[in-house]
Coordinates of C-alpha atoms in Angstrom, one line a residue:
X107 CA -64.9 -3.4 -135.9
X108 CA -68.6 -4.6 -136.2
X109 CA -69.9 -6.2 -132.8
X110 CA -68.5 -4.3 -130.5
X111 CA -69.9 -5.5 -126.9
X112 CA -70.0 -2.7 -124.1
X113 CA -69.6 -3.4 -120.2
X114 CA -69.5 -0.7 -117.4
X115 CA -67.6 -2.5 -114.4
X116 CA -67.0 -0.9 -110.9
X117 CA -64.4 -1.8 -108.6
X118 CA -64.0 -1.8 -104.8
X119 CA -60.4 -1.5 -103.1
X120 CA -59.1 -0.9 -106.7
X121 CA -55.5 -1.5 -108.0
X122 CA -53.6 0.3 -110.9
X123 CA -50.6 -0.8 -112.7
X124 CA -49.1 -0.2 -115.6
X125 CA -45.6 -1.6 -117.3
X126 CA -45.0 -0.9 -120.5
X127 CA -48.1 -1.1 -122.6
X128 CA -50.3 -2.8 -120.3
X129 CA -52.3 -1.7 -118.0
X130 CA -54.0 -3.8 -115.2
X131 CA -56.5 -2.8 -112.8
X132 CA -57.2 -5.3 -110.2
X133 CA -59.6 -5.4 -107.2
X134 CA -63.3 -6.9 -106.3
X135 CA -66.4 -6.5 -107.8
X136 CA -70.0 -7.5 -106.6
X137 CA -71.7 -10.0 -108.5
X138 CA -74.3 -8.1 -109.8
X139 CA -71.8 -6.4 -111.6
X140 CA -71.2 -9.4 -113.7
X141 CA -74.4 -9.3 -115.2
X142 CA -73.4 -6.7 -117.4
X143 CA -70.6 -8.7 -118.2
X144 CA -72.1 -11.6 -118.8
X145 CA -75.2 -10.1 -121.3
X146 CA -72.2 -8.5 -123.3
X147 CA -69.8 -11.3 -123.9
X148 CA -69.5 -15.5 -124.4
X149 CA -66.6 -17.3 -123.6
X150 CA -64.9 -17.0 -127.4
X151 CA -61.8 -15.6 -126.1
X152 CA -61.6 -18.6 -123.9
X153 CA -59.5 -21.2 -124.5
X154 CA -62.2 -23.6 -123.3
X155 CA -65.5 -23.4 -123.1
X156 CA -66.7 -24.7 -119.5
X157 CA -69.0 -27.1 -118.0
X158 CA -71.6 -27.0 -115.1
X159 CA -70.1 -29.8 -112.9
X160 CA -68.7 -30.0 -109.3
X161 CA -66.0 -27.1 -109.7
X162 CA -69.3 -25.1 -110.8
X163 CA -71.5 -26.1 -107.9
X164 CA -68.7 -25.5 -105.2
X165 CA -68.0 -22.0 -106.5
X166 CA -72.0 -21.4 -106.3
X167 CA -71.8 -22.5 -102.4
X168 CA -69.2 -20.6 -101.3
X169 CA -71.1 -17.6 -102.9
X170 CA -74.3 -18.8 -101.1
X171 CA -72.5 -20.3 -97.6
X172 CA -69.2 -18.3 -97.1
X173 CA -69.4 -15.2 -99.5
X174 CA -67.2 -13.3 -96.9
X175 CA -64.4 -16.0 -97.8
X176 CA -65.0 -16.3 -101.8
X177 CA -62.2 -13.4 -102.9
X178 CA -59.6 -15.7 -101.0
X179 CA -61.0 -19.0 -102.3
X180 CA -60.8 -17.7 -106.0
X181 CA -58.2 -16.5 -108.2
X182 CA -61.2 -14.9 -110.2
X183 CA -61.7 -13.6 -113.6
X184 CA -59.3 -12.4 -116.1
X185 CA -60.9 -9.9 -118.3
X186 CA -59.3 -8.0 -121.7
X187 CA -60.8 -5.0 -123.4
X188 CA -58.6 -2.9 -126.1
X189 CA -61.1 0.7 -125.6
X190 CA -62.4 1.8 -122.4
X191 CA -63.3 5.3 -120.8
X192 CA -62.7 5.8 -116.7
X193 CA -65.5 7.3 -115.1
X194 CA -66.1 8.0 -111.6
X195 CA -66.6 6.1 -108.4
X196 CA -63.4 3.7 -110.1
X197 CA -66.0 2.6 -113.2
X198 CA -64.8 2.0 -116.7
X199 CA -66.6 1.8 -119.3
X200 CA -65.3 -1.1 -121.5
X201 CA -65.4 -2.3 -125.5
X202 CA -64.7 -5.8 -126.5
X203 CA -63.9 -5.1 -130.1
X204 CA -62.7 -8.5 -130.7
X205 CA -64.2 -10.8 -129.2
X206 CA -62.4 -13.4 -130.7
X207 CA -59.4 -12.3 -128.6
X208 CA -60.2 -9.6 -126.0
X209 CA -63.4 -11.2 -123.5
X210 CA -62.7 -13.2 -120.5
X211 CA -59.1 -14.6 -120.9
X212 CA -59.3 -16.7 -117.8
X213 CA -61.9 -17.8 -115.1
X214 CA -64.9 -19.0 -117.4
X215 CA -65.6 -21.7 -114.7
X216 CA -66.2 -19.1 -112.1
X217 CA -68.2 -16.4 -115.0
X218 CA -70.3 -19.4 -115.2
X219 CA -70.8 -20.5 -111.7
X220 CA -71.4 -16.8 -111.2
X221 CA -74.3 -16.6 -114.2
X222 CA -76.0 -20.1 -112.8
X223 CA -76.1 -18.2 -109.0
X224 CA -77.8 -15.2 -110.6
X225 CA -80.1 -17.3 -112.1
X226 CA -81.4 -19.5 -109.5
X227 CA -81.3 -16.8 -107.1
X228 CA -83.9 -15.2 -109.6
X229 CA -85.9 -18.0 -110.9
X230 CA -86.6 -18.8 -106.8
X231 CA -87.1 -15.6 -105.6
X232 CA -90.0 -15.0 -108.4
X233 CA -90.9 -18.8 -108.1
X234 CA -90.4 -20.4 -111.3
X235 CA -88.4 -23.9 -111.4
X236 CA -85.2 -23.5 -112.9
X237 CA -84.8 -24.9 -116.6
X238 CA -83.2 -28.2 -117.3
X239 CA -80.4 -30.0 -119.1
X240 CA -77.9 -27.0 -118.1
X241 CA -75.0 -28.3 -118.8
X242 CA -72.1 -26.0 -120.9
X243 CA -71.9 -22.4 -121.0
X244 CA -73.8 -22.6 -124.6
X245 CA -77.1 -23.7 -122.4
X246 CA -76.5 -21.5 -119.8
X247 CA -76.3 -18.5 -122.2
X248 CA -79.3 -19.5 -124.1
X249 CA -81.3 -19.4 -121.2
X250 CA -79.7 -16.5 -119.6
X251 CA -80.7 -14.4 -122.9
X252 CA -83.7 -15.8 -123.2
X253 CA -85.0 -15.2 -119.8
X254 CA -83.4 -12.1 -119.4
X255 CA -86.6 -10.4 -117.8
X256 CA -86.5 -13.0 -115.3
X257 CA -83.5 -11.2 -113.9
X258 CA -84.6 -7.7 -114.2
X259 CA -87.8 -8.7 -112.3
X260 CA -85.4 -9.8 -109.6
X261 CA -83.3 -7.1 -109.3
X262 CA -86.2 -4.9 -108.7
X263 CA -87.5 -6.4 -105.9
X264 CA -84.0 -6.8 -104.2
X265 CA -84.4 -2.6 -104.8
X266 CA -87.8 -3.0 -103.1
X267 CA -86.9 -5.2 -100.4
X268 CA -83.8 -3.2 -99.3
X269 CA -86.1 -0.2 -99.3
X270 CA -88.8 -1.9 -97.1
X271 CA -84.9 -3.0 -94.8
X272 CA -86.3 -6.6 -96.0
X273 CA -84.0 -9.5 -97.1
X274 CA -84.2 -12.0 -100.2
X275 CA -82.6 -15.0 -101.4
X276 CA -79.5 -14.8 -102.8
X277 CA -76.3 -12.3 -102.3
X278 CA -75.5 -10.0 -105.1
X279 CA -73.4 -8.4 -103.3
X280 CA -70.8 -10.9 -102.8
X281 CA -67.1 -9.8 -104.4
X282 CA -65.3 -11.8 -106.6
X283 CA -61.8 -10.7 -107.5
X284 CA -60.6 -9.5 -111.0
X285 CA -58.4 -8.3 -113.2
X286 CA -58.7 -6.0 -116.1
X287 CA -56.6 -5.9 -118.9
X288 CA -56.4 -2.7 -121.1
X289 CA -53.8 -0.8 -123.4
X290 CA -52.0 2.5 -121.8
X291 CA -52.9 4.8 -124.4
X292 CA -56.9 3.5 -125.7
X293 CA -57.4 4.5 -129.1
X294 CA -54.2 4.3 -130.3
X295 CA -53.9 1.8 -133.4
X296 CA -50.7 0.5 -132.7
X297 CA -51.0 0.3 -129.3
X298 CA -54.2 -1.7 -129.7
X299 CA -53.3 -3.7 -131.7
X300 CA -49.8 -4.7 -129.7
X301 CA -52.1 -5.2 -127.0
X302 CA -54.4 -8.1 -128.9
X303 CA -51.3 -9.8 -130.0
X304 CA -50.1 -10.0 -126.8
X305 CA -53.0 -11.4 -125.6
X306 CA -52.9 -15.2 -126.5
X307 CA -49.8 -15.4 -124.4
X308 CA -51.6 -14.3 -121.7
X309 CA -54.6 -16.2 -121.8
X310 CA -52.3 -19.7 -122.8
X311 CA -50.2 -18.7 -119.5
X312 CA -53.0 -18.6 -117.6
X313 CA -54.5 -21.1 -118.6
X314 CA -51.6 -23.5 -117.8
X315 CA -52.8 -24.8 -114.5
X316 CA -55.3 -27.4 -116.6
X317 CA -52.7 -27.8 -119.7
X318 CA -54.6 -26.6 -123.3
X319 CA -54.8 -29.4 -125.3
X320 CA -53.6 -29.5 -128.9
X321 CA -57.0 -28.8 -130.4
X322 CA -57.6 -25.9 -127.9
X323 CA -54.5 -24.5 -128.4
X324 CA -55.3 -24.6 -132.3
X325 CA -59.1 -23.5 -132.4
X326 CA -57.6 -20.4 -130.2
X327 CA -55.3 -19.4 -132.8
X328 CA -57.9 -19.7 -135.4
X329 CA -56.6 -22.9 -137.2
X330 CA -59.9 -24.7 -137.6
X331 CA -61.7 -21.9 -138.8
X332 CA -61.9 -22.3 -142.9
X333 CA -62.2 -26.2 -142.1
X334 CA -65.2 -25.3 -139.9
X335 CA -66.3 -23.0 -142.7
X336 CA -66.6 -25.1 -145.8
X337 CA -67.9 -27.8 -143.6
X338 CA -71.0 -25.4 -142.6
X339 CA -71.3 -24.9 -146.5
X340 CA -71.3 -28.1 -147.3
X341 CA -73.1 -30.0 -144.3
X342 CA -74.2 -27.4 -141.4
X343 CA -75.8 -30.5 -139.4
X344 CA -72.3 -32.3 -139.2
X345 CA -70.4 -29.3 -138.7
X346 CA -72.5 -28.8 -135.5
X347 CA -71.8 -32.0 -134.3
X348 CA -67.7 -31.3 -134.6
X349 CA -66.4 -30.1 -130.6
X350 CA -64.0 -27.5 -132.3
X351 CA -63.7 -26.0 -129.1
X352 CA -63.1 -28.3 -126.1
X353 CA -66.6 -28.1 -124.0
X354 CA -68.4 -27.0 -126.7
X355 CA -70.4 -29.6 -127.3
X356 CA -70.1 -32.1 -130.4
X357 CA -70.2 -36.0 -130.5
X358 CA -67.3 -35.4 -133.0
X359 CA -63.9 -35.2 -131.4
X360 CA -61.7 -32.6 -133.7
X361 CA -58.8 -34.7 -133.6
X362 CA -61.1 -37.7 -135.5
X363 CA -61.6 -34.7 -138.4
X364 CA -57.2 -33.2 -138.5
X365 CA -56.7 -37.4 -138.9
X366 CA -59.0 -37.0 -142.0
X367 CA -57.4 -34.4 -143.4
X368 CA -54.3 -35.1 -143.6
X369 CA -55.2 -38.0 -146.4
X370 CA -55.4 -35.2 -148.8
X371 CA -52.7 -33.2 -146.6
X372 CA -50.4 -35.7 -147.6
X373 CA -50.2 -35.0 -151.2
X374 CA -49.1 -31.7 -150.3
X375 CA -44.7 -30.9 -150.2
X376 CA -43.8 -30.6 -146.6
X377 CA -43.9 -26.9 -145.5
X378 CA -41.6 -25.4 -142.7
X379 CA -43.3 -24.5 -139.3
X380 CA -42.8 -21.1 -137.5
X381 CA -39.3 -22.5 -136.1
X382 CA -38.3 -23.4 -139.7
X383 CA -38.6 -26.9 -138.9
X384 CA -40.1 -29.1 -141.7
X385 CA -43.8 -30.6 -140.6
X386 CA -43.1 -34.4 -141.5
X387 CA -46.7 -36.1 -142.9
X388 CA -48.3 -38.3 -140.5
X389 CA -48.1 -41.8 -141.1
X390 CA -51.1 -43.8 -142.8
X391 CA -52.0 -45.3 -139.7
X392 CA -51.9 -43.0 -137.4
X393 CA -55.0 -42.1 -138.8
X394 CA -56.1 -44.5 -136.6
X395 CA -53.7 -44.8 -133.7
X396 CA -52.0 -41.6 -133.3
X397 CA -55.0 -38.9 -133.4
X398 CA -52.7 -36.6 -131.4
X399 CA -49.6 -37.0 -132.9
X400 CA -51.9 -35.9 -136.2
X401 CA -52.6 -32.8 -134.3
X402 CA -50.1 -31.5 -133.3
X403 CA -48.3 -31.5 -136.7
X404 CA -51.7 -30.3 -138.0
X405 CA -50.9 -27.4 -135.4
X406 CA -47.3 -27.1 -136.8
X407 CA -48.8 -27.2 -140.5
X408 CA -50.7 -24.2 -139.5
X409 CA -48.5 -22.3 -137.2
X410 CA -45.9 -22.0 -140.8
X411 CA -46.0 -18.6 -142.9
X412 CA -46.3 -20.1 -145.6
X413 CA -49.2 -21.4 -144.9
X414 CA -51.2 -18.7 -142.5
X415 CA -51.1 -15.6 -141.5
X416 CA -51.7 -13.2 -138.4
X417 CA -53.2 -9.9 -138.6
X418 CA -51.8 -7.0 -137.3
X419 CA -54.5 -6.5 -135.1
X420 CA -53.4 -9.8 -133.3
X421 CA -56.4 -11.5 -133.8
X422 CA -56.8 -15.3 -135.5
X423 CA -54.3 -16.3 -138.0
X424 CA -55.6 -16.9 -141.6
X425 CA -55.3 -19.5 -144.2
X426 CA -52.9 -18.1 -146.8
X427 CA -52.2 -21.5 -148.9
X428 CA -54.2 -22.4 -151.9
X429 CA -52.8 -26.2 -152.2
X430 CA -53.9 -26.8 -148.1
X431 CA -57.2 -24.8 -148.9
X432 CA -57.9 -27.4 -151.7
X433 CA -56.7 -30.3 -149.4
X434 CA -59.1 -28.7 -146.8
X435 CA -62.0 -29.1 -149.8
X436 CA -61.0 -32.5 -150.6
X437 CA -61.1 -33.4 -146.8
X438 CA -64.8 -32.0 -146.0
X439 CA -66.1 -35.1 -147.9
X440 CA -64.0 -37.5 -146.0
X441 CA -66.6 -38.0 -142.8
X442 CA -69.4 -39.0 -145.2
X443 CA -67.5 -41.2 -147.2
X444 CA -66.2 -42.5 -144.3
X445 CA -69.9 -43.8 -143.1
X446 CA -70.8 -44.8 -146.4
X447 CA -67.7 -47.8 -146.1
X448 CA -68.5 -48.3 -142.5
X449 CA -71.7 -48.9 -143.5
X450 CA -71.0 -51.1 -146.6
X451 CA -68.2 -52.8 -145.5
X452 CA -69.8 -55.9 -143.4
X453 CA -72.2 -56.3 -146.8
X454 CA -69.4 -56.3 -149.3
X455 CA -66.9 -58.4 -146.8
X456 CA -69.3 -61.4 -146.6
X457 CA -70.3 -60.8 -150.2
X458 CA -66.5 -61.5 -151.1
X459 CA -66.6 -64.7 -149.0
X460 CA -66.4 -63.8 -145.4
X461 CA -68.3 -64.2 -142.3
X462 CA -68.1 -61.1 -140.7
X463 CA -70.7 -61.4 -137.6
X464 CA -68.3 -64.4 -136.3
X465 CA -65.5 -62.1 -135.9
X466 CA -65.1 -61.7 -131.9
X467 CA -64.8 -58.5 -132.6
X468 CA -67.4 -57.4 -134.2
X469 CA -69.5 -59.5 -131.9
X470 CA -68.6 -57.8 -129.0
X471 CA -69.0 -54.6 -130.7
X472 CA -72.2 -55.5 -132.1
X473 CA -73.4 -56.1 -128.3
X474 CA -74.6 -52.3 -128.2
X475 CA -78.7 -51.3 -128.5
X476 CA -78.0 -48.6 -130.3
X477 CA -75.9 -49.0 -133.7
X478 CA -75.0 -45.7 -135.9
X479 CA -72.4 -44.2 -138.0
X480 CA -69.1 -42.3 -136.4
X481 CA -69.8 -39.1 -138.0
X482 CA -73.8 -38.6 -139.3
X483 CA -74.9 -40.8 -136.7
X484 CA -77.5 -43.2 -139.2
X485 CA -78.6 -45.9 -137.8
X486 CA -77.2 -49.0 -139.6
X487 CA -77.1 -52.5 -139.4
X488 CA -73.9 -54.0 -138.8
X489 CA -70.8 -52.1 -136.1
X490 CA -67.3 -52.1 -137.5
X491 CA -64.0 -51.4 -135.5
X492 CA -62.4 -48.5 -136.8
X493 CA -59.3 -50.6 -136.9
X494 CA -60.8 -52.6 -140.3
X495 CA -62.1 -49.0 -141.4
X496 CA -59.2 -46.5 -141.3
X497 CA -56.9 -48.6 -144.1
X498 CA -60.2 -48.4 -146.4
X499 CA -60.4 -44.8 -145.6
X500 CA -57.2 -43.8 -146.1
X501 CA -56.8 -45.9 -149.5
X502 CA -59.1 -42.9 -151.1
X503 CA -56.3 -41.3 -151.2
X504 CA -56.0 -42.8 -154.7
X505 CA -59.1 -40.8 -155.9
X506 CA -57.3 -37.7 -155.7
X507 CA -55.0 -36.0 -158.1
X508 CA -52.0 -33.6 -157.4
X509 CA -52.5 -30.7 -160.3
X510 CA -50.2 -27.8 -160.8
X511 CA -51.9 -24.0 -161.2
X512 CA -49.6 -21.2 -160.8
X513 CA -47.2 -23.1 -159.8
X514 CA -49.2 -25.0 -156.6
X515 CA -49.7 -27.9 -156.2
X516 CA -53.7 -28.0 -156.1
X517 CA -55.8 -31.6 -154.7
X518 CA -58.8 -32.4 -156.6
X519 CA -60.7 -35.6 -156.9
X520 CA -60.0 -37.5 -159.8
X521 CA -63.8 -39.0 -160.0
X522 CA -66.9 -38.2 -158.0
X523 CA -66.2 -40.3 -155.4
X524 CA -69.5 -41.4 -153.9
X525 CA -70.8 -43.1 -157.1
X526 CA -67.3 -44.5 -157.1
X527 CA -67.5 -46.0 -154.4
X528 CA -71.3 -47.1 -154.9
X529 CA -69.8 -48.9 -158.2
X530 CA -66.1 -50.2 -156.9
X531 CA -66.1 -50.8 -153.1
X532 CA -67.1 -54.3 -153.8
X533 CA -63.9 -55.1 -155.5
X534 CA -61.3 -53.0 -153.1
X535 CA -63.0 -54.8 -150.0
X536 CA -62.6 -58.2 -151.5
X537 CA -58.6 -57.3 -152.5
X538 CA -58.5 -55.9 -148.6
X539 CA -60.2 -58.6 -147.1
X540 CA -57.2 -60.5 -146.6
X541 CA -55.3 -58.5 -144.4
X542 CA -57.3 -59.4 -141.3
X543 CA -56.6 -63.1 -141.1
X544 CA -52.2 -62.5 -140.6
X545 CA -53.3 -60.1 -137.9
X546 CA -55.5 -62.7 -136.0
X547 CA -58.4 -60.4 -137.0
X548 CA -57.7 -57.8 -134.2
X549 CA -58.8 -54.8 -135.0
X550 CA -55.7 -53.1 -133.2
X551 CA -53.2 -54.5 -134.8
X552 CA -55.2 -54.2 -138.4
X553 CA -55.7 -50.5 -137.5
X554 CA -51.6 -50.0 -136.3
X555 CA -50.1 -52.5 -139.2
X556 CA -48.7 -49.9 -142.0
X557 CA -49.2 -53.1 -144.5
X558 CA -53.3 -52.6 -143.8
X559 CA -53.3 -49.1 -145.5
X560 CA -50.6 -50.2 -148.4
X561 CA -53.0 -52.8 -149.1
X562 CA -55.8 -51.0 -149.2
X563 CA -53.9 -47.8 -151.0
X564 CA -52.9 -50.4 -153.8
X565 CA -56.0 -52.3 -154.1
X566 CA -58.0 -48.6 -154.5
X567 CA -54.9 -47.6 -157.3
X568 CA -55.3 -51.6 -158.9
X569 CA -59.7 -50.9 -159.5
X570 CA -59.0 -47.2 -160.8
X571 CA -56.7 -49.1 -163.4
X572 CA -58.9 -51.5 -164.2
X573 CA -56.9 -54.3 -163.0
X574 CA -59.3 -55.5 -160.7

C-alpha cells in the first residue's frame, strides 16, 4: 500500500499475549517515545477526532505534577499496526499500512495531551511563546509539523543538560501505558488482512465509554466518503466546512447534509440492510425534525450489500450502487439551492402579499448581528427559521426524474435547477405561503406538519405543469 507510516516504539516492563490471531503487547513507554508516533500518524483510525479542553489540560498536569502516578490515572493508548519487525531492548519497529484502519484505535485525547506537553515543554525551554488558537488535533498537528525543529532543538539540549547532570523543564521521561495490536504471523495476507477487519470492533468497543454517535460510527466505516468526494469536486470550500468526523472541525453538522440527501434517496426502492431488514425512507419532515433518525437509516442504507461493499483487506466499505451514487449527485446541489430559497424566500413571501418581518419569529430570529446562509455562510438580508425552509427544500424533489439504465433506477434532474428556481420560486412560495397561518406561524409546527412538505411537493409539481 502507498503511505505507509513507520514508528519504532520501546517498551518498559513489557507484556506479550497472543490468542488466536492477535497479538497484544502491553506495557509503558516514555513520552518521548511518542514523538515518533505522533510525526508518523493522525488520528484517522480514530473514531473521533479530539479537542484541547479540560480532559486535555488535566492529562498534561498530571504529566507535569504527578508523572510517578500517570500509568494508574490513564488507561492509555490503543495502538494497531498490521507489519512490524522485533528488535532488541523490547523495540518494534511498526508499519501503519492503512491508516484508515490501523493508527491509534483508542486514547487520542491522551496522544494529544501528550503532543501539546512536548510542545510547550519545547517552545519554553528554547523561549518562544507557544502558538495560538490550538484547539483540535488538526491545529495541533499543523503546528507540530511545522515546527518540528523546535522539538529537535529541545531534545538536544535535554542530551546536553543530562550530560552537564543539569535539569530542564519538562519530563520526557514520564510512562504512559499502551497497548499494541499486531497480527501473529506479519506478512501474511490473510492474516493481515483478518487482522484489519477485526479492527473496527475493537476500536467501536473501546470506544464505548463516550457512545460513537451515528455519524461517527458511519464516517468510520467509510460511508461518507464518495458524498465527501463529489462534494470536493464540485465545491471544495463547502465540503471543508462539513464536520464529517465528529471534532473535526466544520460549521456544517453531517447529519444537516444525510437529511439532504435522502430527498433524492427517496426516489430510490427500499434496499435491505446487512440484517436483511428493509431501510424504510425517512419521512418528509424529518428533514427537519428528525436529523438523527435520518442517520441512522442513512447508516442502515449503507451498511446493505447491495449497496456497499468491504474489502478484504478490512478497510472502508465502498459504494457499489449506481442509483444511490446518482442520488448522492443529485444531493451535492442541495446545500446551495438550499441558500438560494433561504435567501429568496422573505423577498418572494412579501412579494406574494405577506409581511414577513412581523412574524414573531422571524423577529426574534432577526435579533442576531450577524445574518448568513446555513451552508455557504453569505451574508444576506433577511433570517428564516428552518421550519418555513425544509417543506420548500424538500418540494425539489419534483425537479428530479427516476430513469431506468440497465435496469437501475438512475436520479437525474429534470431541468437545471438554479435558473429554475431564479424563474419559478415566486409562484411555488406564493402557493406555499399559506400553510403558515393554520399553524399559528410557528416555525415548529410548520417544520413537523407532513401537510407543509405535501404542499410545497404539489405546488413545485403544479409550476412544472404549468398550472400555476
Amino acid at each position: 500500500m502507498a503511505n505507509v507510516k513507520n514508528a519504532i516504539i520501546k517498551f518498559n516492563q513489557p507484556n506479550d499475549q497472543i490468542i488466536g490471531d492477535m497479538r497484544k503487547i502491553s506495557g509503558f513507554v516514555k513520552i518521548h517515545n511518542f514523538i515518533d508516533i505522533i510525526d508518523a500518524l493522525d488520528l484517522e483510525a480514530n473514531p473521533r477526532n479530539s479537542k484541547v479542553g479540560n480532559v486535555t489540560n488535566e492529562i498534561q498536569d498530571s504529566i507535569k505534577l504527578t508523572p510517578e502516578l500517570l500509568p494508574f490515572k490513564t488507561k492509555g493508548v490503543l495502538l494497531a499496526a498490521s507489519k512490524y519487525e522485533e528488535l532488541e531492548r523490547n523495540r518494534y519497529r511498526i508499519s501503519f499500512e492503512d491508516i484508515e484502519t490501523e493508527g491509534i484505535l483508542d486514547g487520542g485525547h491522551n496522544t494529544l495531551a501528550i503532543g501539546m506537553y512536548i510542545l510547550c515543554s519545547a517552545y519554553e525551554v528554547v523561549g518562544m511563546p507557544f502558538p495560538k488558537g490550538v484547539s483540535t488535533w488538526r491545529d495541533f498537528k499543523d503546528v507540530w509539523t511545522e515546527n518540528r525543529h523546535v522539538i529537535d532543538e529541545y531534545q538536544q539540549m535535554i542530551r546536553d543538560a543530562q550530560a552537564a547532570n543539569k535539569e530542564l523543564p519538562g519530563n520526557l521521561g514520564a510512562y504512559v501505558p499502551v497497548e499494541l495490536l499486531l497480527p501473529v504471523e506479519p506478512g501474511g495476507y490473510e492474516a493481515e488482512a483478518a487482522f484489519r477487519s477485526n479492527l473496527f470492533d475493537i476500536c467501536v468497543a473501546r470506544n464505548n465509554n463516550v457512545q460513537l454517535t451515528v455519524g461517527t460510527r458511519a464516517n468510520k466505516q467509510g460511508y461518507f466518503d464518495t458524498l465527501r468526494t463529489l462534494f470536493a469536486e464540485r465545491n471544495p470550500f463547502l465540503e471543508k466546512k462539513i464536520e464529517w468526523k465528529t471534532n473535526e472541525g466544520g460549521t456544517i453538522k453531517i447529519a444537516d447534509i444525510v437529511a439532504l440527501t435522502w430527498i433524492p434517496l427517496s426516489l430510490i426502492e427500499p434496499v435491505k440492510d446487512e440484517a436483511g431488514r428493509e431501510v424504510a425512507h425517512p419521512a418528509p419532515n424529518t428533514l427537519y425534525s428528525g436529523k438523527g433518525g435520518c442517520l441512522k437509516s442513512f447508516e442502515r442504507l449503507m451498511s446493505s450489500p447491495d449497496v456497499t461493499i468491504e474489502p478484504s483487506n478490512g478497510s472502508r466499505h465502498e459504494l457499489n450502487n449506481t442509483s444511490v451514487l446518482s442520488a448522492f449527485k443529485v444531493a451535492i446541489q442541495l446545500p446551495e439551492l438550499y441558500d438560494y430559497i433561504f435567501k429568496m424566500f422573505p423577498v418572494l413571501y412579501n412579494r406574494a402579499g405577506g409581511s414577513y418581518g412581523r412574524i414573531t419569529a422571524v423577529k426574534k430570529l432577526n435579533e442576531r448581528k450577524t445574518k448568513t446562509s446555513p451552508f455557504l455562510g453569505e451574508k444576506i438580508e433577511t433570517l428564516s427559521p428552518d421550519g418555513f425552509i425544509s417543506p420548500l427544500v424538500y418540494g425539489l424533489q419534483a425537479l428530479m426524474n427516476v430513469e431506468i439504465k440497465d435496469g437501475k433506477q438512475i436520479i437525474t434532474w429534470s431541468v437545471d435547477p438554479k435558473p429554475w428556481l431564479e424563474k419559478n420560486l415566486g409562484a411555488v412560495v406564493e402557493s406555499y405561503a399559506d400553510v403558515l397561518a393554520p399553524w399559528g406561524f410557528d416555525p415548529q409546527k410548520v417544520g413537523k406538519a407532513p401537510q407543509s412538505y405535501t404542499t410545497a411537493l404539489r405546488a413545485y409539481k403544479m409550476v412544472v405543469a404549468g398550472i400555476l
